[in-house]
XYZ file of C-alpha atoms in Angstrom:
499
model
C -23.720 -10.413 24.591
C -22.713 -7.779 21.883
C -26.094 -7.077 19.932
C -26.272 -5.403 16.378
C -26.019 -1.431 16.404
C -30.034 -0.360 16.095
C -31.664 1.853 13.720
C -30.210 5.340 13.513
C -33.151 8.084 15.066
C -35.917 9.221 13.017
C -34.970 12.332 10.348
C -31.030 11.033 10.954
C -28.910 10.278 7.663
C -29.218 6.919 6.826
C -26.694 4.319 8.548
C -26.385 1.567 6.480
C -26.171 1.327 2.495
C -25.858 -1.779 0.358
C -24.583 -1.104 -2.932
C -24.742 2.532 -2.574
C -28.355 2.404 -1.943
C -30.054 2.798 1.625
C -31.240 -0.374 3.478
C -32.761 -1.197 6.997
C -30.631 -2.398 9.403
C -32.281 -5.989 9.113
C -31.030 -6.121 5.189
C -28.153 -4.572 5.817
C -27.051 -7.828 8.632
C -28.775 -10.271 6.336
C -26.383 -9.813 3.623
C -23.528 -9.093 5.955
C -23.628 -12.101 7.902
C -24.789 -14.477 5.149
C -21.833 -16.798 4.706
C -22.784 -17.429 0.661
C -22.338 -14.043 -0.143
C -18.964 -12.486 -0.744
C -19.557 -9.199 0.624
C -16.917 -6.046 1.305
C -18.005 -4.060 4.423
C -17.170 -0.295 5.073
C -17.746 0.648 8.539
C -16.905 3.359 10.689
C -15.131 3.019 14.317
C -17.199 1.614 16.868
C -19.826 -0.067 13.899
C -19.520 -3.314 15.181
C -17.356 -5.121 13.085
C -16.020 -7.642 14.972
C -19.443 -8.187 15.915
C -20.208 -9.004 11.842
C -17.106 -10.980 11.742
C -17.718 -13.581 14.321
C -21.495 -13.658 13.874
C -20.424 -14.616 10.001
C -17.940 -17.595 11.701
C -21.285 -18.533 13.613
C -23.900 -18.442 10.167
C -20.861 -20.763 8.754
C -20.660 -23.474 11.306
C -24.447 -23.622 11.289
C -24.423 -23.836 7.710
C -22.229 -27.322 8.385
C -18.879 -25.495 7.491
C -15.901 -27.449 9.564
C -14.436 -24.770 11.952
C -11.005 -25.414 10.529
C -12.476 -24.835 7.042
C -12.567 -20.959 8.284
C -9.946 -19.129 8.314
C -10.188 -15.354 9.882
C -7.014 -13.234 9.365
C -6.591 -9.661 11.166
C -3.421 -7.750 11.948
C -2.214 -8.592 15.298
C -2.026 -11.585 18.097
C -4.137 -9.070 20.807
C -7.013 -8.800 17.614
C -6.818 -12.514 16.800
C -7.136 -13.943 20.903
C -9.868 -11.138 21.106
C -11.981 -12.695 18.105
C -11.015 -16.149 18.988
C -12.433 -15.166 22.450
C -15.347 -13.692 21.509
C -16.788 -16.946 19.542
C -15.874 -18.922 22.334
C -17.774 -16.604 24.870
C -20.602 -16.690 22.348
C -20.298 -20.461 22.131
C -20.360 -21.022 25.515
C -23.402 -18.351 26.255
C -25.442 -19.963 23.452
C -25.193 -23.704 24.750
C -26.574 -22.143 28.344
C -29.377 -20.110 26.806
C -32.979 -20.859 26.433
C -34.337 -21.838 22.169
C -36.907 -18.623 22.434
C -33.462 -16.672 23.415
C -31.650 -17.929 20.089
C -33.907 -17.226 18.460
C -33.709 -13.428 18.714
C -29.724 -14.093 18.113
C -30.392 -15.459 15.112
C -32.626 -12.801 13.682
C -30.041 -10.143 14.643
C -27.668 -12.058 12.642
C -29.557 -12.251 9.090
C -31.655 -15.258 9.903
C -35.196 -15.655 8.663
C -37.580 -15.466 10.898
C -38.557 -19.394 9.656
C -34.914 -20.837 9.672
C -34.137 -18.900 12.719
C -36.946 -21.338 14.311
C -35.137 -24.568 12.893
C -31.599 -23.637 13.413
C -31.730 -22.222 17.539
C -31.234 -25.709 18.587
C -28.037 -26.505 16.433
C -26.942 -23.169 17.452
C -27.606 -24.453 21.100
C -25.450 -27.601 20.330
C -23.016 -25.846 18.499
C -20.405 -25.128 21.289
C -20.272 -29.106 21.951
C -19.734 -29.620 17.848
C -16.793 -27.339 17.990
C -15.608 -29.517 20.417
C -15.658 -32.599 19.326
C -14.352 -31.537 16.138
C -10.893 -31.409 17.744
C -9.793 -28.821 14.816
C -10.796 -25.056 16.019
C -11.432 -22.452 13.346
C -8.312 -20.490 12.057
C -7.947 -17.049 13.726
C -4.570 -15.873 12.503
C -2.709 -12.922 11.707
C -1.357 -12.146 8.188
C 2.114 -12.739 9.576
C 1.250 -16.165 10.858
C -0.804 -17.863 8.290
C 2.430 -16.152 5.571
C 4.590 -17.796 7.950
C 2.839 -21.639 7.843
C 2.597 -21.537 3.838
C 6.383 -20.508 3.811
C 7.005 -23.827 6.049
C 5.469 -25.609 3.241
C 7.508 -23.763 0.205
C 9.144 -26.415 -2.097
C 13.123 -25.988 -1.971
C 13.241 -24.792 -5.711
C 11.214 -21.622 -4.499
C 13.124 -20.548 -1.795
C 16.536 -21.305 -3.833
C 14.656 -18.810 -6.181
C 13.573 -16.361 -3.656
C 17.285 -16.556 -2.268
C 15.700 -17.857 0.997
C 17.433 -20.677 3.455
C 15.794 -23.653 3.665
C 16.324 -23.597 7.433
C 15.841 -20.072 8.796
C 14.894 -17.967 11.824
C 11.831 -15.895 11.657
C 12.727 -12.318 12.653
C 9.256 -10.687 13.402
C 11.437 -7.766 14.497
C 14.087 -6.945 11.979
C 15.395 -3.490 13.337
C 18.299 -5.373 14.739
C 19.257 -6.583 11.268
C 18.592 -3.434 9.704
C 21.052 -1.469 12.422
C 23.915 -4.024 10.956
C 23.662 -3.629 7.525
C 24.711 -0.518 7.705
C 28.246 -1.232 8.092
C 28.794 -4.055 5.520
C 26.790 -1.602 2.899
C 29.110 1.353 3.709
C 32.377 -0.548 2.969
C 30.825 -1.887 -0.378
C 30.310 1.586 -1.548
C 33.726 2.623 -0.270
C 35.036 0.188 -2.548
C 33.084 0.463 -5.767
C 34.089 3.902 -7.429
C 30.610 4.299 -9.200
C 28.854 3.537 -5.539
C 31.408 6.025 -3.668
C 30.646 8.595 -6.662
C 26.587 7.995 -6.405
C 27.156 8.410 -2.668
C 29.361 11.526 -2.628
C 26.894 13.045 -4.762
C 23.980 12.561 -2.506
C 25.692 13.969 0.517
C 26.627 16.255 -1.421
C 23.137 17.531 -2.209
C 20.889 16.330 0.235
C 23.409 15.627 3.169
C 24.261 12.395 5.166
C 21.551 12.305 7.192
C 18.703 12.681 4.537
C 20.365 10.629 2.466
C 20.078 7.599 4.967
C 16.723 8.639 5.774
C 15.700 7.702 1.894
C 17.660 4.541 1.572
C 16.198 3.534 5.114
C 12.617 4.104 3.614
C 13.828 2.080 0.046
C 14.940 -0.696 2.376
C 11.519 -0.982 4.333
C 10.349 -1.556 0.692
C 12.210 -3.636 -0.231
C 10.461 -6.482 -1.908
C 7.997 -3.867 -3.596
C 11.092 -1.892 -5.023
C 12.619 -5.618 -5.825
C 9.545 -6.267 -7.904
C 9.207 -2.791 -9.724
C 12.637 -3.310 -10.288
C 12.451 -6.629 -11.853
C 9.615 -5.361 -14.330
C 11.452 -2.574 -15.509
C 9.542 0.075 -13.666
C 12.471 1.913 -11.113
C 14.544 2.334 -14.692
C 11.692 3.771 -16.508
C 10.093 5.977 -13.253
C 11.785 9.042 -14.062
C 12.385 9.185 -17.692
C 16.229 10.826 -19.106
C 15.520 14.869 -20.567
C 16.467 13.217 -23.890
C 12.760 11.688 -23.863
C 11.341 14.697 -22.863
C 13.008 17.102 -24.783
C 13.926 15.702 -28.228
C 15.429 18.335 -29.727
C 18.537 18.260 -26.796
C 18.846 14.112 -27.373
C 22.344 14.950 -28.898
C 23.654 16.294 -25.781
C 24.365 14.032 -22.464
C 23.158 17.417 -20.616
C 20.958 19.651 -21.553
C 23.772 23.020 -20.960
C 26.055 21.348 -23.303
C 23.779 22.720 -26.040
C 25.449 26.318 -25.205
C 28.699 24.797 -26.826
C 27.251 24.967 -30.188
C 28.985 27.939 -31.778
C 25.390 28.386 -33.799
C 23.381 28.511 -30.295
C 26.206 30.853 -28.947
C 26.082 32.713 -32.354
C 22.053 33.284 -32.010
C 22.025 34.072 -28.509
C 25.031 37.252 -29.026
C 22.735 38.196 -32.037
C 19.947 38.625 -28.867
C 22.340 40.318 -26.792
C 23.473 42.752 -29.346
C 19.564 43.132 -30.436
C 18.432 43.733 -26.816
C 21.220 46.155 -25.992
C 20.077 48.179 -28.909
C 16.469 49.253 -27.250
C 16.473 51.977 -25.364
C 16.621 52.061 -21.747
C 19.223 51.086 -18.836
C 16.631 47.565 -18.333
C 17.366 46.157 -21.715
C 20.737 47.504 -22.194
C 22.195 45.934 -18.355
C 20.465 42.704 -19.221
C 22.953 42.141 -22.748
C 25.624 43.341 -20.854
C 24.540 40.054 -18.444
C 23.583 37.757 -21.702
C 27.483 38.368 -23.173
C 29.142 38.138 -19.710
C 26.964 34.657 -19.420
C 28.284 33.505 -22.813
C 32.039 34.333 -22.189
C 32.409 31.696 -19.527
C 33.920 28.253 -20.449
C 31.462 25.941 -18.199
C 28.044 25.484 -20.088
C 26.332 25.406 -16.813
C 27.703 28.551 -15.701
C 26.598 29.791 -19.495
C 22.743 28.508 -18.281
C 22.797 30.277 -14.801
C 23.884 33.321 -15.884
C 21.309 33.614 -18.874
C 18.868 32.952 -16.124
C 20.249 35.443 -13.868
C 19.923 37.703 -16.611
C 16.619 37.302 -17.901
C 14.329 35.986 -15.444
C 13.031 36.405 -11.850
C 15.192 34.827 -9.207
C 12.819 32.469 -7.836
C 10.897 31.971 -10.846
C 11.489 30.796 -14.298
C 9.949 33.402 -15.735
C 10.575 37.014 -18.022
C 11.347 39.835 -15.423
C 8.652 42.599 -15.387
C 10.867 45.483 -16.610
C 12.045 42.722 -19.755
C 8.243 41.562 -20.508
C 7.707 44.786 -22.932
C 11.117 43.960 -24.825
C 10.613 41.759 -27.934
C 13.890 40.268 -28.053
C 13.763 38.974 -24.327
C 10.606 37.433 -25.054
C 11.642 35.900 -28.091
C 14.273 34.127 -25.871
C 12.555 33.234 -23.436
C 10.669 29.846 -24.768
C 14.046 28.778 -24.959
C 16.191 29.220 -22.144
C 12.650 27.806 -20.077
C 13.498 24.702 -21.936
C 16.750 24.133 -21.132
C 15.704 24.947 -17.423
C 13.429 22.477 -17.582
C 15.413 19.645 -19.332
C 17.942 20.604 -16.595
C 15.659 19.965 -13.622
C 14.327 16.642 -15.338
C 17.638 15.815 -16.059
C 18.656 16.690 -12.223
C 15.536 14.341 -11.260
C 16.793 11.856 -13.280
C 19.979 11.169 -12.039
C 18.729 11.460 -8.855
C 16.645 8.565 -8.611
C 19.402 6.898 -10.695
C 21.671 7.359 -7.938
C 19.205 6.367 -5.281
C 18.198 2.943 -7.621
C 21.699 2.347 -7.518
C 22.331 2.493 -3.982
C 18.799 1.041 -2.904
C 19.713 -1.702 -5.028
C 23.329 -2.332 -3.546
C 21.935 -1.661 0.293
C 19.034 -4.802 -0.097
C 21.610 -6.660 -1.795
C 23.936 -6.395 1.562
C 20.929 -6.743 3.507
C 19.908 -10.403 1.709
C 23.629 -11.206 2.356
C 23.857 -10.868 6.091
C 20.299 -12.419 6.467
C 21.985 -15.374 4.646
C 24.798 -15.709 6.803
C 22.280 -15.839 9.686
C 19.478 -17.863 8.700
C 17.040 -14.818 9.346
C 13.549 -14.547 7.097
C 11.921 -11.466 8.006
C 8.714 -10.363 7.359
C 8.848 -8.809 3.738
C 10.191 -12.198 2.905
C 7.693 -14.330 4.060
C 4.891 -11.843 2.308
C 7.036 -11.861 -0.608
C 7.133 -15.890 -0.566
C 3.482 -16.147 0.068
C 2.257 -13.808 -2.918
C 4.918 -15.975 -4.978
C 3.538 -19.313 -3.943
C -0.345 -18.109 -4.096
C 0.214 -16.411 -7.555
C 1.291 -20.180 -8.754
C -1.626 -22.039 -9.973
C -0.081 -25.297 -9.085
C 1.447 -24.156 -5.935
C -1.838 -22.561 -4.610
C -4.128 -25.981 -4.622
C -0.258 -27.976 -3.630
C -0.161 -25.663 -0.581
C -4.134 -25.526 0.546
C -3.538 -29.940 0.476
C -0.610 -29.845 2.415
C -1.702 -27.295 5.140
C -4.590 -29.992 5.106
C -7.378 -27.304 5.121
C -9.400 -26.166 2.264
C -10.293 -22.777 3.008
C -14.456 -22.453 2.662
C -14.424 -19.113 4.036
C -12.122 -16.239 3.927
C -12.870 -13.482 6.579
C -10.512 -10.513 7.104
C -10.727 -7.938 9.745
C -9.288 -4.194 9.377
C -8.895 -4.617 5.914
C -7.529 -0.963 5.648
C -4.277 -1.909 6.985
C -3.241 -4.470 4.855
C -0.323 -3.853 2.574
C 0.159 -3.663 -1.048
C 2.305 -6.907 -1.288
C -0.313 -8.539 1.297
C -3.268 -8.098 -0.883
C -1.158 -8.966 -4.406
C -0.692 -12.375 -2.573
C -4.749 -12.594 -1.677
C -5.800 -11.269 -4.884
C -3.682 -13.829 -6.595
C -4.984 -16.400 -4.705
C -8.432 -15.676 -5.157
C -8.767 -14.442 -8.908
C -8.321 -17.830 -9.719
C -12.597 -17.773 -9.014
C -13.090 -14.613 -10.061
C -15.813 -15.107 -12.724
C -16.065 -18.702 -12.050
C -19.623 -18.614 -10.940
C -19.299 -19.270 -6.883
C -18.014 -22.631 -7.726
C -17.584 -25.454 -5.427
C -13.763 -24.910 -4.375
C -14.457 -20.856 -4.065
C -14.141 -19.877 -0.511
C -16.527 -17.022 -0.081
C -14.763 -13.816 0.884
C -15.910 -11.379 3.498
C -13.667 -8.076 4.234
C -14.300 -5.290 6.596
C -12.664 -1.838 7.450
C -12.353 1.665 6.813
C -9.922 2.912 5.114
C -9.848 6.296 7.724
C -8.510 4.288 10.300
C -5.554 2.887 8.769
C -3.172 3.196 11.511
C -0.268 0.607 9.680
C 1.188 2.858 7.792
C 4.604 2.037 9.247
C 4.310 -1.418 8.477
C 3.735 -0.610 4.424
C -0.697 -0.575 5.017
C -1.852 1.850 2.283
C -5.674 2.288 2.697
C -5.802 2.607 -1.132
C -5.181 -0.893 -1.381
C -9.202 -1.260 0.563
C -10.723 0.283 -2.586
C -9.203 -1.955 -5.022
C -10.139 -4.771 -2.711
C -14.176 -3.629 -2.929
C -13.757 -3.510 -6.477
C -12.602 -6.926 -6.643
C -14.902 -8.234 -4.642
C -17.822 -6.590 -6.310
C -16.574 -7.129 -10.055
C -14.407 -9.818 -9.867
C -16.513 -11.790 -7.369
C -20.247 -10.779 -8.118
C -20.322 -9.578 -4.221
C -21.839 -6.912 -2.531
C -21.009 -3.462 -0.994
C -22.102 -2.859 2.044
C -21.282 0.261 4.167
C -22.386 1.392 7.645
C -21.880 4.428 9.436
C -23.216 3.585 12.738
C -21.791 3.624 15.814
C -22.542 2.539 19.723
C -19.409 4.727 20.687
C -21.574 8.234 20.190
C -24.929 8.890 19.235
C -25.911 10.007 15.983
C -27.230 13.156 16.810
C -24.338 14.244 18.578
C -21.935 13.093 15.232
C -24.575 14.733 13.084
C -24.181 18.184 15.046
C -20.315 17.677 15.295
C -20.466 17.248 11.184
C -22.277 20.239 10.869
C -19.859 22.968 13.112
C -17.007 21.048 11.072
C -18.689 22.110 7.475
């Protein structure tokens, strides 16, 4: 048996908090394990987690919840057999144990002392129940309970979502992504604007850099699909024009040194400065007019920079800072610096749009010609068929299994696109007063041992879960920083040499 983590020692910070406030460790598993509440747990390696999970399963079934009515979801097949294994250990070890026994086991798990009394021996019979039911609760991973709603998507969908009706599930797709390669490189060979974007980012950033960013757009894919779609790649980096209004006439911001007034004002500096006494002053006009006699604007902008301003900074050298003319100029050539560099940016991630854009487009095409579905689509299909009001409930009856309770373990690495298709799903309730067809919702993690970041996790993604669950839901926060894997007064003293 795994019991609940005790009490931390006397005069040690306090372990557990419910809604930011300090509790007992007896409140702090009564609302944990309660299957009516919807209840977001933080909780710190070796807090017992699993331990909340599957005693939650257990509060449900003895509440009469069907154990196919549960569903559990966690991040890989080792995590789901260990938590299916665990309430079936538990399961077992309760049918064999004595009713004074159970009854400690269900006071450790949030049961009154008075119910605990009533409810040891259907917690005694509750292995047989499971059973008999013939339908075991649903311990799945995100991948595999994505993957049985996409067997169930209507063929209009996944003509939408560009998906075969009849497809292979790659759960590995680094052998797809090695191939695309290829068929991606002899598109942009043979569109002049892709060969141009392309040429350009060698050019700049080198090949192998340059594959190293698409690479990482690609593993986005469906998130850069969906920004893209609402406008938001295009709009990311704004054009100079938008920044600096008073250069929108000009498709780059040196082209403004072409205007015979600008070059006019700027010899009138030249001759000004050159007039003040002093070799400082008198070398840097010499600069300004050698700057302003050369035909390419941009060589016009870098060699007004070269003669006014520190190298590495875009700034008034020292020995110019006491000159009024050179700081009468400088406001201005900092703004076309800076219009340059936003103007740089933008046609950076122009560039990079363009190609990201062309290299998931060859990637959807050689899927196609294989039948593959990988992983990003079947999240992508899932947040698409859970965001659908009518899909949602058309799904839940054909999978046959209305969801009563939703638990999720290691919430911290679930993904952005992951928790878009749960919060769709479940914002349906939000506000709709616990109703009858509301599973409750019970997440736990901690966001510090997010260990998924290769797979897309983003811990972030845990805080706007708690907030759901707490505003959106009416649900508590609980958090716990006990653990069984070191004492507290050891983490305590380790805390205090780290500050």
């Amino acid at each position: 048996m795994n019991p609940a983590p005790h009490e931390a020692p006397s005069g040690a910070p306090a372990a557990y908090e419910h809604n930011g406030q300090r509790v007992t460790r007896a409140a702090f598993y009564a609302i944990a394990c309660d299957p009516a509440r919807n209840v977001a747990v933080q909780a710190c390696a070796g807090a017992g987690k699993t331990w909340m999970l599957v005693s939650r399963m257990l509060r449900a079934l003895l509440d009469g919840c069907a154990p196919h009515e549960i569903l559990a979801i966690t991040f890989t097949k080792k995590a789901a057999g260990e938590m299916r294994q665990r309430l079936h250990e538990w399961l077992g070890e309760f049918a064999r144990q004595p009713l004074d026994a159970l009854t400690g086991e269900l006071r450790a798990r949030g049961v009154h002392p008075e119910r605990a009394l009533e409810a040891r021996a259907a917690l005694q019979n509750l292995y047989r129940q499971t059973l008999a039911s013939g339908r075991p609760v649903q311990i799945r991973t995100f991948h595999s309970w994505f993957a049985a709603l996409l067997g169930t998507a209507p063929l209009a969908l996944l003509q939408a979502l560009g998906l075969p009706a009849h497809f292979e599930l790659l759960e590995d797709d680094a052998q797809a992504v090695r191939a695309v390669w290829g068929p991606f490189l002899h598109t942009v060979v043979a569109d002049a604007s892709l060969r141009a974007d392309y040429a350009a980012m060698v050019a700049l950033h080198g090949r192998s850099q340059t594959h190293k960013a698409l690479a990482a757009a690609l593993a986005k894919r469906v998130e850069f699909a969906l920004a893209d779609a609402a406008g938001v790649v295009d709009a990311s980096v704004p054009p100079f024009q938008e920044q600096f209004p008073d250069l929108r006439a000009y498709a780059e911001p040196a082209h403004a040194l072409r205007d015979a007034a600008c070059v006019q004002r700027w010899r009138a500096l030249a001759k000004t400065l050159g007039a003040q006494t002093g070799k400082t002053p008198q070398k840097a006009a010499q600069a300004l007019d050698a700057a302003l006699d050369c035909a390419d604007p941009q060589q016009r902008l870098d060699g007004l920079r070269k003669a006014l301003f520190v190298a590495a900074q875009d700034r008034l050298t020292k020995n110019l800072e006491k000159f009024a003319p050179a700081c009468a100029a400088e406001p201005e050539l900092q703004g076309l610096l800076a219009a340059r560099r936003q103007h740089a940016a933008w046609q950076h991630q122009q560039r990079m749009a363009r190609l990201a854009r062309c290299l998931s487009a060859q990637f959807a095409d050689l899927k196609r010609q294989h039948g593959w579905v990988d992983m990003n689509d079947v999240e992508r299909a899932a947040q698409a068929m859970l965001a659908d009001p009518v899909l949602s409930g058309w799904v839940q009856e054909r999978l046959d299994a209305r969801v009563r309770h939703l638990l999720i373990d290691e919430f911290q690495d679930t993904n952005p696109l992951q928790w878009q298709a749960l919060h769709a799903w479940l914002s349906g309730y939000a506000g709709a007063g616990g109703g009858a067809t509301a599973p409750s919702v019970f997440i736990v993690g901690d966001p510090k041992q997010s260990i998924y970041r290769f797979r897309r996790a983003e811990p972030q993604v845990f805080i706007a879960a708690q907030a759901f669950v707490r505003d959106g839901l009416g649900g508590d926060l609980l958090s716990c920083e006990h653990t069984r894997r070191n004492a507290t007064r050891v983490i305590a003293a380790v805390n205090q040499v780290m500050d």
